[in-house]
PDB file of C-alpha atoms in Angstrom:
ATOM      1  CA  UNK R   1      39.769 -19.135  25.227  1.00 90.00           C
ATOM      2  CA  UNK R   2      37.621 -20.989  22.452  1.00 91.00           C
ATOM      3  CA  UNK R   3      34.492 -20.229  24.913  1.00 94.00           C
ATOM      4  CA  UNK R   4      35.144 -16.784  24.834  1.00 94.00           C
ATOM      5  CA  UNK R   5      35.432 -16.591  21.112  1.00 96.00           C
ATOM      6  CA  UNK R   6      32.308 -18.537  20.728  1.00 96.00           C
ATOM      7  CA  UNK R   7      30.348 -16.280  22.754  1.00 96.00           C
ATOM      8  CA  UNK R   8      32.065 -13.273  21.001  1.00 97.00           C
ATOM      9  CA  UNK R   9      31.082 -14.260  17.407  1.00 97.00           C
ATOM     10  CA  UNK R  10      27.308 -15.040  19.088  1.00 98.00           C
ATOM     11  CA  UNK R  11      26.842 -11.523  20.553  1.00 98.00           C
ATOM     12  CA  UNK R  12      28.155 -10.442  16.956  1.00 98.00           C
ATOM     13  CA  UNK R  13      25.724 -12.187  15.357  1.00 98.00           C
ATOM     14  CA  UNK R  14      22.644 -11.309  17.705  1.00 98.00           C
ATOM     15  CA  UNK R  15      23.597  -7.674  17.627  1.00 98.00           C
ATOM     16  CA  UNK R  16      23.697  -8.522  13.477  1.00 98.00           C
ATOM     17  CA  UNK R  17      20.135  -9.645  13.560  1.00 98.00           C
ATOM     18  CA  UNK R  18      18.579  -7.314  15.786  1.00 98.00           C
ATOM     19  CA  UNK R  19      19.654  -4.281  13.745  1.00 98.00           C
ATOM     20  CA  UNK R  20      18.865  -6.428  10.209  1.00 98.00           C
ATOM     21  CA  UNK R  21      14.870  -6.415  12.263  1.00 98.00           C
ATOM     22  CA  UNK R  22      14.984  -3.124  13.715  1.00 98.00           C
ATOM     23  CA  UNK R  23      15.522  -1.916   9.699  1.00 98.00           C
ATOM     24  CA  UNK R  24      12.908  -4.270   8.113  1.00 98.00           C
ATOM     25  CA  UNK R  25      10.151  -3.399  11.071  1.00 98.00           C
ATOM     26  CA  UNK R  26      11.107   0.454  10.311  1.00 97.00           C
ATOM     27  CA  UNK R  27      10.569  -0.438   6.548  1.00 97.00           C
ATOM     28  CA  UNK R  28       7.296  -1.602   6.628  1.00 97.00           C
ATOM     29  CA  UNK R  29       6.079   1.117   9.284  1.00 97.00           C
ATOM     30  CA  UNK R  30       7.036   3.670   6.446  1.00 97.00           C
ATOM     31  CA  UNK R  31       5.415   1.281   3.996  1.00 97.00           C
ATOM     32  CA  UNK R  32       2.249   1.230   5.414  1.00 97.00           C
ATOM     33  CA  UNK R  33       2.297   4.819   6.393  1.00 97.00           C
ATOM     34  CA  UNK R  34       3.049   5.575   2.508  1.00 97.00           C
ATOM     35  CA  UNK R  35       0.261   3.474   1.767  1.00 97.00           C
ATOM     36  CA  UNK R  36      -2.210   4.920   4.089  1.00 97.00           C
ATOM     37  CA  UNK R  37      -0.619   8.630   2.579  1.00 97.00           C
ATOM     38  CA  UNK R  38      -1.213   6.843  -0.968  1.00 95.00           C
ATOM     39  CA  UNK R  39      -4.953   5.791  -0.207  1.00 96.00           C
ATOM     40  CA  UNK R  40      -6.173   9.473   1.738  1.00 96.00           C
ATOM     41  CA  UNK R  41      -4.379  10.886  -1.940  1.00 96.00           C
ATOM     42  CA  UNK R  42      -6.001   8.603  -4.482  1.00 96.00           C
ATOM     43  CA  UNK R  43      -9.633   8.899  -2.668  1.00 96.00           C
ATOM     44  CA  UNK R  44     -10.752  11.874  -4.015  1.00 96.00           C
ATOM     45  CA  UNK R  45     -10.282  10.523  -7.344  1.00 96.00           C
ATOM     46  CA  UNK R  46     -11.201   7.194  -7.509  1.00 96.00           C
ATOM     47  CA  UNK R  47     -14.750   8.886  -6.402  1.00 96.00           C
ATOM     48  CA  UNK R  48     -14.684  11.150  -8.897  1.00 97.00           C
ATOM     49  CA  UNK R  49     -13.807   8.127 -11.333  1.00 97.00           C
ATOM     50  CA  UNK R  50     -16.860   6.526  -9.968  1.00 97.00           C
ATOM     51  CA  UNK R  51     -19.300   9.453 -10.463  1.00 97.00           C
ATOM     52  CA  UNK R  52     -17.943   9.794 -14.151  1.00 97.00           C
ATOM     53  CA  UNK R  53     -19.043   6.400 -14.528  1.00 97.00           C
ATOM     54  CA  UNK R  54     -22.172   6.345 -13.184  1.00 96.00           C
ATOM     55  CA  UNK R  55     -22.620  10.191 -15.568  1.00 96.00           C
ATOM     56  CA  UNK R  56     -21.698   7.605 -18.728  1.00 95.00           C
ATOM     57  CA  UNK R  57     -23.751   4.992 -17.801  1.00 95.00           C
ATOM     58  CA  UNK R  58     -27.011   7.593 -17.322  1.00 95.00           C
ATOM     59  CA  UNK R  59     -26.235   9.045 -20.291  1.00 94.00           C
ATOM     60  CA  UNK R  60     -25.790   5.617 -22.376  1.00 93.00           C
ATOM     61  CA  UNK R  61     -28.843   4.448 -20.764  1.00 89.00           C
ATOM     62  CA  UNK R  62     -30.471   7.613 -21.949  1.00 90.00           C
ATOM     63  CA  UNK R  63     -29.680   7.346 -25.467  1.00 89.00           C
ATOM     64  CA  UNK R  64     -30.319   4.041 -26.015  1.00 83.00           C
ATOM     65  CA  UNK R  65     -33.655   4.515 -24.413  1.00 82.00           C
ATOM     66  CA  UNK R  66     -34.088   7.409 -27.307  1.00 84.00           C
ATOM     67  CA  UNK R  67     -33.127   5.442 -29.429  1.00 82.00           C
ATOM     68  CA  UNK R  68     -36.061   2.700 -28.495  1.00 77.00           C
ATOM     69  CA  UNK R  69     -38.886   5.367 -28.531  1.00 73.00           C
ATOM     70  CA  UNK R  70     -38.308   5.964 -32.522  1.00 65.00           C
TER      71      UNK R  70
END
């Protein structure tokens, strides 16, 4: 009777930890597929960060160099 209860309370637990790693392995699939959805989003600007930078740097460059020839 004990076994039986014993391998009752295992199966419990198994079937306990399977579905505690089928939810975390689903969680970071939709993590990483947010993050990819993130990154595709953010591209766009962080290039158009970039090119303002590089326009400011041009221009600083440009005025200081201005600023040399007088």
């Amino acid at each position: 009777m004990l076994l039986w209860i014993a391998l009752a309370v295992a199966v419990v637990a198994l079937l306990t930890l399977a579905v505690l790693v089928h939810g975390v392995v689903g969680g970071l699939g939709r993590l990483r597929r947010e993050l990819d959805a993130g990154a595709r989003e953010l591209r766009p600007v962080l290039e158009q960060v970039q090119s303002t930078v590089a326009a400011a740097e041009r221009t600083k460059a440009h005025r200081a160099a201005r600023t040399n020839d007088r």
